[in-house]
Amino acid sequence: MLEQLSIQQRFRVLLIFSLACFALCGYIVYRTLSEIRVNGPIYDSIMQGQDLVADILPPPEYLLEAYLVTLQMETAGDDGRLPRLAARLHLLEDGYAQRYQYWLKAQLQGELADKFLQQSHALALAFYGQAFNALLPALQRGDRAEAARVLAQLGATYESQRHVIDEVVTLARQRNRMGEQAARRRIQVMGATLASIFALTVAGFVVIFRTVQRSIAEPLLDAVRITKRIAAGDWSHEVYTGPKDEAGNLLASIREIVKNTQKEMLKSEKMAALGALVAGVSHELNTPVGNGLMAVSTISDDLSQFRIQIDGGLRRSALDEFLVSVQTGTDIATRNLQRAADLVSSFKQVAVDRSSAHRRSFLLDQVVRETQLTMQPMLKRAPCRVLLDIPPAITLSSFPGPLGQVIANMLENAVKHAFDEASRDGTITLAARLIDDGQRVSFKVTDNGKGIPQHMQAHVFEPFFTTRLGQGGSGLGLHIAHNIVYEVLGGTLELASSEGQGTVFEIKIPLVAPEDRVAA
């Protein structure tokens, strides 16, 4: 999907993805800290349990002091202490009621609420009810036996209530431990979640960045490499279509330039003019392409530094600085790529001279001798001789100009590649024979040179394939001959060669060229 986006859109996706991941991390941190912060739900639960334990464990432990007061009331005489002790017991009851209302509003839940707010409270109410409704009247009447019986009941109620309080303390401490464990688990989950999200963020960031980097750097490097090779005279490199973005458009434009230039060169061989054209393209593209590469390299370096900062602890300022750098690099690369694309579009049309030939009847022997004559200056310096074996009566209705071009290219190829300066008795033979009951002619160009290696024979007719790059070989001669034979003359061109045993090129063409052929 990223391949369908422009470079600017890819960087926007990268920026949005990074910000979204960091926002998600921030949200998780915020939620976790809000739960375990001071006055947060987990903190409040733990502190509530601590307050509960602190409130009921030390004396008066709710009923402990009240029970001690009842014991003092039982031993009080007629010295006036009983009314004071009764008043003290009322104060203790009021204090208990206030604490109970406090804990009633604390919203305790579960077994803790049942034990503390119901069972313990019921026993406390029963205790104070027995103390005021049974013990105090018995003491005021002086009924020691009844007072002793009621006091025994108060002691049992006190013990039951104290047992419940012990259970409440145990439950409160358990809840505190569970709250602490929940807080630790929450922190651990948060840490694991953040680590996972951060790892996914880095991985996603790297994947997107590498995709963007490949879509920018690789096409630009290919463009520079291709233009340099073309400027050096090597046209054999195939230009592949890149991604459908600015950099891909640059490659596509270069590809169109190469294809159009090759087509024009195949028609006219004006290598000097075309070399100047390619040199101009390379020169003009050098500045914007170089700037684009510099911007991409800067972004790559910033990414490396960003990774190092991540390992050491990422700061907000570092993130902001990185995002600004990415945006700046993107703008620079985009502007220069657009400039390069504009430059490329200005070179798409190449105007060259075109020549044409007309169909007519001619003698094959005459065309071959005339072609040999025009090439005589080159043949005089060649370490070989040319022999002709052409019957004088073979007449063709075809295109003598293109046929002469084929013969010239075949001769030039044999002179340049079949022999070297140390060759002796080199011979090139041009022979023709009628075949297929006189409907076609077989024209052979045979040399006794060094031959063509087997691994090269499949490539000799390819455009710009040559073993003498930079030494006068363009790699177009055999390709042009092949195209003329097939497309203009309506024939075939075959190769037979063994290394060290010479080479034979056989051309088979009809005596009458097909009517739909047009020589250009």
CSV table of C-alpha atoms in Angstrom, one decimal, residues 3-462:
chain,number,residue,atom,x,y,z
A,3,GLU,CA,4.2,1.9,-2.8
A,4,GLN,CA,1.1,3.7,-4.1
A,5,LEU,CA,1.8,6.8,-2.1
A,6,SER,CA,4.0,9.8,-2.9
A,7,ILE,CA,7.1,10.5,-1.0
A,8,GLN,CA,5.5,13.3,1.0
A,9,GLN,CA,2.5,11.1,1.8
A,10,ARG,CA,4.8,8.3,3.0
A,11,PHE,CA,6.6,10.7,5.4
A,12,ARG,CA,3.2,11.9,6.6
A,13,VAL,CA,2.2,8.3,7.3
A,14,LEU,CA,5.5,7.9,9.1
A,15,LEU,CA,4.9,11.0,11.2
A,16,ILE,CA,1.3,10.1,12.0
A,17,PHE,CA,2.2,6.5,12.9
A,18,SER,CA,5.0,7.7,15.3
A,19,LEU,CA,2.8,10.3,17.0
A,20,ALA,CA,-0.1,7.8,17.3
A,21,CYS,CA,2.1,5.2,19.0
A,22,PHE,CA,3.7,7.8,21.4
A,23,ALA,CA,0.2,9.1,22.2
A,24,LEU,CA,-1.0,5.6,23.0
A,25,CYS,CA,2.1,5.1,25.3
A,26,GLY,CA,1.3,8.4,27.0
A,27,TYR,CA,-2.4,7.4,27.5
A,28,ILE,CA,-1.4,4.0,29.1
A,29,VAL,CA,1.0,5.8,31.4
A,30,TYR,CA,-1.6,8.3,32.3
A,31,ARG,CA,-4.2,5.7,33.0
A,32,THR,CA,-1.8,3.6,35.1
A,33,LEU,CA,-0.5,6.6,37.1
A,34,SER,CA,-4.1,7.8,37.7
A,35,GLU,CA,-4.9,4.4,39.3
A,36,ILE,CA,-1.8,4.1,41.5
A,37,ARG,CA,-1.2,7.8,42.2
A,38,VAL,CA,-1.8,9.4,45.6
A,39,ASN,CA,-5.6,9.6,46.1
A,40,GLY,CA,-6.1,7.2,43.3
A,41,PRO,CA,-8.4,4.2,43.6
A,42,ILE,CA,-5.7,1.7,44.5
A,43,TYR,CA,-4.0,4.1,46.9
A,44,ASP,CA,-7.3,5.0,48.5
A,45,SER,CA,-8.1,1.3,49.0
A,46,ILE,CA,-4.7,0.7,50.6
A,47,MET,CA,-5.0,3.8,52.9
A,48,GLN,CA,-8.5,2.9,53.9
A,49,GLY,CA,-7.4,-0.5,55.0
A,50,GLN,CA,-4.5,1.0,56.9
A,51,ASP,CA,-6.8,3.5,58.6
A,52,LEU,CA,-9.2,0.7,59.5
A,53,VAL,CA,-6.5,-1.3,61.2
A,54,ALA,CA,-5.1,1.8,62.9
A,55,ASP,CA,-8.6,2.7,64.1
A,56,ILE,CA,-9.6,-0.6,65.6
A,57,LEU,CA,-6.4,-2.3,66.8
A,58,PRO,CA,-5.1,0.0,69.5
A,59,PRO,CA,-7.2,0.7,72.6
A,60,PRO,CA,-10.0,1.3,73.0
A,61,GLU,CA,-10.6,-1.3,70.3
A,62,TYR,CA,-14.1,0.0,70.2
A,63,LEU,CA,-15.5,-2.1,73.2
A,64,LEU,CA,-12.3,-2.7,75.2
A,65,GLU,CA,-12.5,0.6,77.2
A,66,ALA,CA,-16.3,0.2,77.4
A,67,TYR,CA,-15.9,-3.3,78.9
A,68,LEU,CA,-13.3,-2.0,81.4
A,69,VAL,CA,-15.8,0.8,82.4
A,70,THR,CA,-18.5,-1.9,83.1
A,71,LEU,CA,-16.0,-3.8,85.3
A,72,GLN,CA,-15.4,-0.6,87.3
A,73,MET,CA,-19.1,0.0,87.6
A,74,GLU,CA,-19.5,-3.5,89.1
A,75,THR,CA,-17.0,-2.7,91.9
A,76,ALA,CA,-18.1,0.9,92.5
A,77,GLY,CA,-19.6,1.5,96.0
A,78,ASP,CA,-21.9,4.2,97.3
A,79,ASP,CA,-19.1,6.9,96.9
A,80,GLY,CA,-20.8,8.4,93.9
A,81,ARG,CA,-18.5,6.9,91.3
A,82,LEU,CA,-21.3,4.9,89.5
A,83,PRO,CA,-22.9,8.0,87.9
A,84,ARG,CA,-19.6,9.2,86.7
A,85,LEU,CA,-18.8,5.8,85.2
A,86,ALA,CA,-22.2,5.7,83.6
A,87,ALA,CA,-21.6,9.1,82.0
A,88,ARG,CA,-18.2,7.8,80.8
A,89,LEU,CA,-19.9,4.8,79.2
A,90,HIS,CA,-22.3,7.2,77.4
A,91,LEU,CA,-19.4,9.1,76.0
A,92,LEU,CA,-17.8,5.9,74.7
A,93,GLU,CA,-21.1,4.9,73.1
A,94,ASP,CA,-21.4,8.3,71.4
A,95,GLY,CA,-17.7,8.0,70.2
A,96,TYR,CA,-18.5,4.6,68.8
A,97,ALA,CA,-21.6,5.9,67.0
A,98,GLN,CA,-19.5,8.6,65.3
A,99,ARG,CA,-16.8,6.2,64.2
A,100,TYR,CA,-19.5,3.8,62.9
A,101,GLN,CA,-21.0,6.6,60.8
A,102,TYR,CA,-17.5,7.4,59.4
A,103,TRP,CA,-16.9,3.9,58.3
A,104,LEU,CA,-20.5,3.5,57.0
A,105,LYS,CA,-19.7,6.3,54.5
A,106,ALA,CA,-16.3,4.7,53.6
A,107,GLN,CA,-18.2,2.3,51.3
A,108,LEU,CA,-16.6,-0.9,52.5
A,109,GLN,CA,-17.5,-3.9,50.4
A,110,GLY,CA,-17.7,-7.6,50.5
A,111,GLU,CA,-16.8,-9.7,53.5
A,112,LEU,CA,-15.0,-6.8,55.2
A,113,ALA,CA,-18.2,-4.7,55.2
A,114,ASP,CA,-20.3,-7.7,56.5
A,115,LYS,CA,-17.9,-8.4,59.4
A,116,PHE,CA,-17.2,-4.8,60.4
A,117,LEU,CA,-20.4,-2.9,59.6
A,118,GLN,CA,-22.9,-5.6,60.4
A,119,GLN,CA,-21.6,-8.3,62.7
A,120,SER,CA,-19.3,-6.1,64.8
A,121,HIS,CA,-21.9,-3.3,64.9
A,122,ALA,CA,-24.7,-5.7,66.0
A,123,LEU,CA,-22.5,-7.0,68.9
A,124,ALA,CA,-21.6,-3.4,69.9
A,125,LEU,CA,-25.2,-2.4,70.0
A,126,ALA,CA,-26.0,-5.5,72.1
A,127,PHE,CA,-23.1,-4.7,74.5
A,128,TYR,CA,-24.2,-1.1,75.1
A,129,GLY,CA,-27.9,-2.2,75.4
A,130,GLN,CA,-27.0,-4.8,78.1
A,131,ALA,CA,-24.8,-2.3,79.9
A,132,PHE,CA,-27.4,0.5,80.1
A,133,ASN,CA,-30.6,-1.6,80.2
A,134,ALA,CA,-29.5,-4.5,82.5
A,135,LEU,CA,-26.2,-3.8,84.3
A,136,LEU,CA,-26.7,-0.2,85.3
A,137,PRO,CA,-30.3,-0.8,86.8
A,138,ALA,CA,-29.1,-3.9,88.7
A,139,LEU,CA,-26.2,-1.9,90.2
A,140,GLN,CA,-28.5,1.0,91.1
A,141,ARG,CA,-30.8,-1.5,92.9
A,142,GLY,CA,-27.8,-3.1,94.6
A,143,ASP,CA,-28.6,-6.5,93.0
A,144,ARG,CA,-25.1,-7.9,93.0
A,145,ALA,CA,-26.2,-11.4,91.7
A,146,GLU,CA,-28.1,-9.9,88.7
A,147,ALA,CA,-25.2,-7.5,88.1
A,148,ALA,CA,-22.7,-10.4,88.1
A,149,ARG,CA,-24.9,-12.4,85.6
A,150,VAL,CA,-25.2,-9.4,83.3
A,151,LEU,CA,-21.5,-8.7,83.5
A,152,ALA,CA,-20.8,-12.3,82.5
A,153,GLN,CA,-23.0,-11.7,79.4
A,154,LEU,CA,-21.2,-8.5,78.7
A,155,GLY,CA,-17.8,-10.3,78.8
A,156,ALA,CA,-19.1,-12.9,76.3
A,157,THR,CA,-20.4,-10.2,74.0
A,158,TYR,CA,-17.1,-8.4,74.3
A,159,GLU,CA,-15.1,-11.5,73.4
A,160,SER,CA,-17.4,-12.2,70.4
A,161,GLN,CA,-17.0,-8.6,69.2
A,162,ARG,CA,-13.2,-8.8,69.7
A,163,HIS,CA,-13.1,-12.0,67.7
A,164,VAL,CA,-15.0,-10.3,64.9
A,165,ILE,CA,-12.6,-7.3,65.1
A,166,ASP,CA,-9.6,-9.7,64.8
A,167,GLU,CA,-11.2,-11.1,61.6
A,168,VAL,CA,-11.8,-7.6,60.3
A,169,VAL,CA,-8.1,-6.7,60.9
A,170,THR,CA,-7.1,-9.9,59.1
A,171,LEU,CA,-9.4,-9.1,56.1
A,172,ALA,CA,-8.1,-5.5,56.1
A,173,ARG,CA,-4.5,-6.6,55.9
A,174,GLN,CA,-5.3,-9.1,53.2
A,175,ARG,CA,-7.1,-6.4,51.2
A,176,ASN,CA,-4.1,-4.1,51.7
A,177,ARG,CA,-1.7,-6.8,50.4
A,178,MET,CA,-4.0,-7.5,47.5
A,179,GLY,CA,-4.1,-3.8,46.7
A,180,GLU,CA,-0.4,-3.6,46.8
A,181,GLN,CA,-0.1,-6.6,44.6
A,182,ALA,CA,-2.6,-5.2,42.3
A,183,ALA,CA,-0.6,-2.0,42.1
A,184,ARG,CA,2.6,-3.9,41.4
A,185,ARG,CA,0.8,-6.0,38.8
A,186,ARG,CA,-0.6,-2.9,37.2
A,187,ILE,CA,2.9,-1.4,37.0
A,188,GLN,CA,4.3,-4.6,35.6
A,189,VAL,CA,1.5,-4.8,33.0
A,190,MET,CA,2.0,-1.2,32.2
A,191,GLY,CA,5.8,-1.7,31.8
A,192,ALA,CA,5.3,-4.8,29.6
A,193,THR,CA,2.6,-3.1,27.6
A,194,LEU,CA,4.8,0.0,27.1
A,195,ALA,CA,7.7,-2.1,26.2
A,196,SER,CA,5.6,-4.1,23.6
A,197,ILE,CA,4.1,-0.9,22.1
A,198,PHE,CA,7.5,0.8,22.1
A,199,ALA,CA,9.0,-2.3,20.3
A,200,LEU,CA,6.2,-2.3,17.8
A,201,THR,CA,6.5,1.4,17.3
A,202,VAL,CA,10.3,1.1,16.7
A,203,ALA,CA,9.7,-1.9,14.4
A,204,GLY,CA,6.9,-0.1,12.5
A,205,PHE,CA,8.9,3.1,12.3
A,206,VAL,CA,11.9,1.2,10.9
A,207,VAL,CA,9.8,-0.7,8.4
A,208,ILE,CA,8.1,2.5,7.2
A,209,PHE,CA,11.3,4.4,7.2
A,210,ARG,CA,13.2,1.7,5.3
A,211,THR,CA,10.3,1.6,2.7
A,212,VAL,CA,10.5,5.3,2.3
A,213,GLN,CA,14.3,5.2,2.2
A,214,ARG,CA,14.3,2.5,-0.4
A,215,SER,CA,11.8,4.4,-2.5
A,216,ILE,CA,14.0,7.5,-2.4
A,217,ALA,CA,17.6,6.4,-2.1
A,218,GLU,CA,17.6,3.4,-4.3
A,219,PRO,CA,15.9,5.0,-7.3
A,220,LEU,CA,18.2,8.0,-7.0
A,221,LEU,CA,21.3,5.8,-6.8
A,222,ASP,CA,20.1,3.8,-9.8
A,223,ALA,CA,19.4,7.0,-11.7
A,224,VAL,CA,22.9,8.4,-10.9
A,225,ARG,CA,24.5,5.0,-11.8
A,226,ILE,CA,22.6,4.7,-15.0
A,227,THR,CA,23.3,8.2,-16.2
A,228,LYS,CA,27.0,7.7,-15.4
A,229,ARG,CA,27.2,4.5,-17.4
A,230,ILE,CA,25.3,6.0,-20.3
A,231,ALA,CA,27.5,9.1,-20.2
A,232,ALA,CA,30.5,6.7,-20.4
A,233,GLY,CA,29.0,5.2,-23.6
A,234,ASP,CA,27.5,2.0,-22.1
A,235,TRP,CA,23.9,1.7,-23.3
A,236,SER,CA,23.5,-2.0,-22.5
A,237,HIS,CA,22.1,-1.4,-19.0
A,238,GLU,CA,18.4,-2.1,-18.8
A,239,VAL,CA,16.4,0.5,-16.9
A,240,TYR,CA,13.7,-1.0,-14.7
A,241,THR,CA,10.6,0.7,-13.8
A,242,GLY,CA,10.7,2.0,-10.2
A,243,PRO,CA,7.9,2.7,-7.7
A,244,LYS,CA,5.1,5.0,-8.8
A,245,ASP,CA,6.2,8.1,-6.9
A,246,GLU,CA,8.5,11.1,-7.6
A,247,ALA,CA,11.7,8.9,-7.6
A,248,GLY,CA,10.0,6.3,-9.7
A,249,ASN,CA,8.8,8.9,-12.2
A,250,LEU,CA,12.5,10.0,-12.4
A,251,LEU,CA,13.5,6.4,-13.3
A,252,ALA,CA,10.6,6.1,-15.7
A,253,SER,CA,11.6,9.4,-17.4
A,254,ILE,CA,15.2,8.1,-17.7
A,255,ARG,CA,13.9,4.8,-19.1
A,256,GLU,CA,11.9,6.7,-21.7
A,257,ILE,CA,15.0,8.8,-22.5
A,258,VAL,CA,17.1,5.6,-22.9
A,259,LYS,CA,14.5,3.9,-25.0
A,260,ASN,CA,13.9,6.9,-27.3
A,261,THR,CA,17.6,7.5,-27.6
A,262,GLN,CA,18.3,3.8,-28.4
A,263,LYS,CA,15.6,3.9,-31.1
A,264,GLU,CA,17.0,7.0,-32.6
A,265,MET,CA,20.5,5.7,-32.5
A,266,LEU,CA,19.4,2.5,-34.2
A,267,LYS,CA,18.2,4.7,-37.1
A,268,SER,CA,21.0,7.0,-37.4
A,269,GLU,CA,24.2,6.1,-35.4
A,270,LYS,CA,25.0,9.7,-34.6
A,271,MET,CA,26.8,8.7,-31.5
A,272,ALA,CA,28.6,12.0,-30.9
A,273,ALA,CA,25.3,14.0,-30.8
A,274,LEU,CA,23.6,11.4,-28.6
A,275,GLY,CA,26.6,11.2,-26.3
A,276,ALA,CA,26.4,14.9,-25.8
A,277,LEU,CA,22.7,14.6,-25.1
A,278,VAL,CA,23.3,12.0,-22.4
A,279,ALA,CA,26.2,14.0,-21.0
A,280,GLY,CA,23.8,17.0,-20.8
A,281,VAL,CA,21.2,14.9,-19.0
A,282,SER,CA,23.7,13.6,-16.5
A,283,HIS,CA,25.2,17.1,-15.9
A,284,GLU,CA,21.8,18.7,-15.4
A,285,LEU,CA,20.5,15.9,-13.1
A,286,ASN,CA,23.7,15.9,-11.0
A,287,THR,CA,22.7,18.9,-8.8
A,288,PRO,CA,19.1,18.0,-7.9
A,289,VAL,CA,19.9,14.3,-7.6
A,290,GLY,CA,22.9,15.0,-5.4
A,291,ASN,CA,20.8,17.3,-3.2
A,292,GLY,CA,18.1,14.6,-2.9
A,293,LEU,CA,20.7,12.0,-1.9
A,294,MET,CA,22.2,14.4,0.6
A,295,ALA,CA,18.8,14.9,2.2
A,296,VAL,CA,18.1,11.2,2.3
A,297,SER,CA,21.5,10.5,3.8
A,298,THR,CA,20.9,13.2,6.5
A,299,ILE,CA,17.6,11.5,7.4
A,300,SER,CA,19.3,8.1,7.6
A,301,ASP,CA,22.0,9.6,9.9
A,302,ASP,CA,19.3,11.2,12.1
A,303,LEU,CA,17.6,7.9,12.3
A,304,SER,CA,20.8,6.2,13.6
A,305,GLN,CA,21.2,9.0,16.2
A,306,PHE,CA,17.5,8.6,17.1
A,307,ARG,CA,17.9,4.9,17.8
A,308,ILE,CA,20.9,5.6,20.0
A,309,GLN,CA,18.8,8.1,22.0
A,310,ILE,CA,16.0,5.6,22.3
A,311,ASP,CA,18.4,3.1,23.9
A,312,GLY,CA,19.5,5.8,26.4
A,313,GLY,CA,16.1,7.1,27.2
A,314,LEU,CA,14.0,9.2,24.8
A,315,ARG,CA,13.3,12.8,25.6
A,316,ARG,CA,10.5,14.9,24.2
A,317,SER,CA,13.0,17.5,22.8
A,318,ALA,CA,14.9,14.7,21.0
A,319,LEU,CA,11.7,13.5,19.4
A,320,ASP,CA,10.7,17.0,18.3
A,321,GLU,CA,14.1,17.6,16.9
A,322,PHE,CA,14.0,14.3,14.9
A,323,LEU,CA,10.5,15.1,13.5
A,324,VAL,CA,11.7,18.5,12.4
A,325,SER,CA,14.7,16.9,10.7
A,326,VAL,CA,12.6,14.4,8.9
A,327,GLN,CA,10.2,17.1,7.7
A,328,THR,CA,13.1,19.3,6.5
A,329,GLY,CA,14.8,16.4,4.7
A,330,THR,CA,11.5,15.4,3.0
A,331,ASP,CA,10.9,18.9,1.7
A,332,ILE,CA,14.5,19.2,0.3
A,333,ALA,CA,14.3,15.7,-1.4
A,334,THR,CA,10.8,16.5,-2.8
A,335,ARG,CA,11.9,19.9,-4.3
A,336,ASN,CA,15.0,18.4,-5.9
A,337,LEU,CA,13.2,15.4,-7.2
A,338,GLN,CA,10.6,17.7,-8.8
A,339,ARG,CA,13.4,19.7,-10.3
A,340,ALA,CA,15.0,16.5,-11.7
A,341,ALA,CA,11.7,15.4,-13.1
A,342,ASP,CA,11.2,18.8,-14.8
A,343,LEU,CA,14.7,18.5,-16.3
A,344,VAL,CA,14.1,15.0,-17.5
A,345,SER,CA,10.8,16.0,-19.2
A,346,SER,CA,12.7,18.5,-21.3
A,347,PHE,CA,14.9,15.8,-22.8
A,348,LYS,CA,12.2,13.4,-23.8
A,349,GLN,CA,12.1,14.5,-27.4
A,350,VAL,CA,15.3,14.1,-29.4
A,351,ALA,CA,15.3,15.4,-32.9
A,352,VAL,CA,17.6,13.5,-35.3
A,353,ASP,CA,17.8,13.3,-39.1
A,354,ARG,CA,15.9,10.5,-40.7
A,355,SER,CA,16.7,8.8,-44.0
A,356,SER,CA,14.6,6.6,-46.2
A,357,ALA,CA,15.2,4.3,-49.1
A,358,HIS,CA,12.9,3.3,-52.0
A,359,ARG,CA,12.1,-0.2,-53.3
A,360,ARG,CA,13.6,-1.0,-56.7
A,361,SER,CA,15.1,-3.9,-58.7
A,362,PHE,CA,18.9,-4.3,-58.4
A,363,LEU,CA,21.7,-6.9,-58.9
A,364,LEU,CA,23.0,-8.3,-55.7
A,365,ASP,CA,26.5,-8.5,-57.0
A,366,GLN,CA,26.5,-4.8,-57.8
A,367,VAL,CA,25.2,-3.8,-54.4
A,368,VAL,CA,27.9,-6.0,-52.7
A,369,ARG,CA,30.7,-4.6,-54.8
A,370,GLU,CA,29.6,-1.0,-54.3
A,371,THR,CA,29.4,-1.6,-50.5
A,372,GLN,CA,32.9,-3.1,-50.5
A,373,LEU,CA,34.2,-0.2,-52.5
A,374,THR,CA,32.9,2.4,-50.0
A,375,MET,CA,34.6,0.5,-47.2
A,376,GLN,CA,37.9,0.1,-49.0
A,377,PRO,CA,39.7,2.6,-46.8
A,378,MET,CA,39.0,0.6,-43.7
A,379,LEU,CA,39.6,-2.8,-45.4
A,380,LYS,CA,43.1,-1.7,-46.5
A,381,ARG,CA,44.2,-1.3,-42.9
A,382,ALA,CA,42.5,-4.6,-41.8
A,383,PRO,CA,44.6,-7.7,-41.1
A,384,CYS,CA,42.5,-9.7,-43.6
A,385,ARG,CA,41.3,-9.8,-47.2
A,386,VAL,CA,37.7,-9.9,-48.6
A,387,LEU,CA,36.7,-12.5,-51.2
A,388,LEU,CA,33.5,-12.3,-53.2
A,389,ASP,CA,31.5,-15.3,-54.4
A,390,ILE,CA,28.3,-13.7,-55.8
A,391,PRO,CA,26.6,-14.9,-58.9
A,392,PRO,CA,26.1,-12.0,-61.3
A,393,ALA,CA,22.6,-12.8,-62.3
A,394,ILE,CA,20.8,-12.7,-58.9
A,395,THR,CA,18.2,-9.9,-59.1
A,396,LEU,CA,16.2,-8.6,-56.2
A,397,SER,CA,13.2,-6.4,-55.9
A,398,SER,CA,13.9,-5.0,-52.5
A,399,PHE,CA,15.6,-2.1,-50.7
A,400,PRO,CA,19.3,-1.8,-51.8
A,401,GLY,CA,20.1,0.9,-49.2
A,402,PRO,CA,19.1,-1.1,-46.1
A,403,LEU,CA,20.7,-4.3,-47.6
A,404,GLY,CA,24.0,-2.3,-48.2
A,405,GLN,CA,23.8,-1.2,-44.6
A,406,VAL,CA,23.5,-4.8,-43.4
A,407,ILE,CA,26.5,-5.9,-45.6
A,408,ALA,CA,28.5,-2.9,-44.3
A,409,ASN,CA,27.7,-3.7,-40.7
A,410,MET,CA,28.6,-7.4,-41.1
A,411,LEU,CA,31.9,-6.5,-42.7
A,412,GLU,CA,32.8,-4.0,-40.1
A,413,ASN,CA,31.9,-6.4,-37.3
A,414,ALA,CA,34.1,-9.1,-38.8
A,415,VAL,CA,37.1,-6.7,-39.3
A,416,LYS,CA,36.8,-5.4,-35.7
A,417,HIS,CA,36.1,-8.6,-33.8
A,418,ALA,CA,37.3,-11.6,-35.8
A,419,PHE,CA,40.9,-10.7,-36.1
A,420,ASP,CA,43.6,-8.9,-34.1
A,421,GLU,CA,46.9,-7.3,-35.1
A,422,ALA,CA,48.8,-10.6,-34.9
A,423,SER,CA,46.4,-12.3,-37.3
A,424,ARG,CA,47.8,-13.8,-40.5
A,425,ASP,CA,45.9,-14.9,-43.7
A,426,GLY,CA,42.7,-13.5,-42.4
A,427,THR,CA,39.8,-14.0,-44.8
A,428,ILE,CA,36.3,-12.7,-45.0
A,429,THR,CA,34.2,-14.4,-47.7
A,430,LEU,CA,30.9,-12.9,-49.0
A,431,ALA,CA,28.9,-15.7,-50.8
A,432,ALA,CA,25.4,-15.9,-52.2
A,433,ARG,CA,23.2,-18.7,-53.5
A,434,LEU,CA,19.6,-19.0,-54.5
A,435,ILE,CA,17.5,-21.3,-52.3
A,436,ASP,CA,13.9,-22.4,-52.0
A,437,ASP,CA,13.5,-22.9,-55.7
A,438,GLY,CA,14.8,-19.5,-56.5
A,439,GLN,CA,12.4,-17.7,-54.2
A,440,ARG,CA,15.0,-16.6,-51.7
A,441,VAL,CA,18.7,-15.9,-51.6
A,442,SER,CA,21.2,-17.1,-48.9
A,443,PHE,CA,23.9,-14.6,-48.3
A,444,LYS,CA,26.8,-15.7,-46.0
A,445,VAL,CA,29.5,-13.6,-44.4
A,446,THR,CA,32.2,-16.1,-43.3
A,447,ASP,CA,35.5,-15.4,-41.6
A,448,ASN,CA,38.3,-17.6,-40.4
A,449,GLY,CA,38.9,-15.5,-37.3
A,450,LYS,CA,38.9,-16.4,-33.6
A,451,GLY,CA,35.2,-17.1,-33.4
A,452,ILE,CA,32.6,-16.1,-30.8
A,453,PRO,CA,32.6,-17.8,-27.3
A,454,GLN,CA,29.5,-19.9,-26.7
A,455,HIS,CA,28.2,-17.8,-23.8
A,456,MET,CA,28.3,-14.6,-25.9
A,457,GLN,CA,26.4,-16.0,-29.0
A,458,ALA,CA,23.0,-15.5,-27.4
A,459,HIS,CA,23.7,-11.7,-26.9
A,460,VAL,CA,25.4,-10.6,-30.1
A,461,PHE,CA,22.2,-9.3,-31.6
A,462,GLU,CA,21.3,-7.3,-28.5
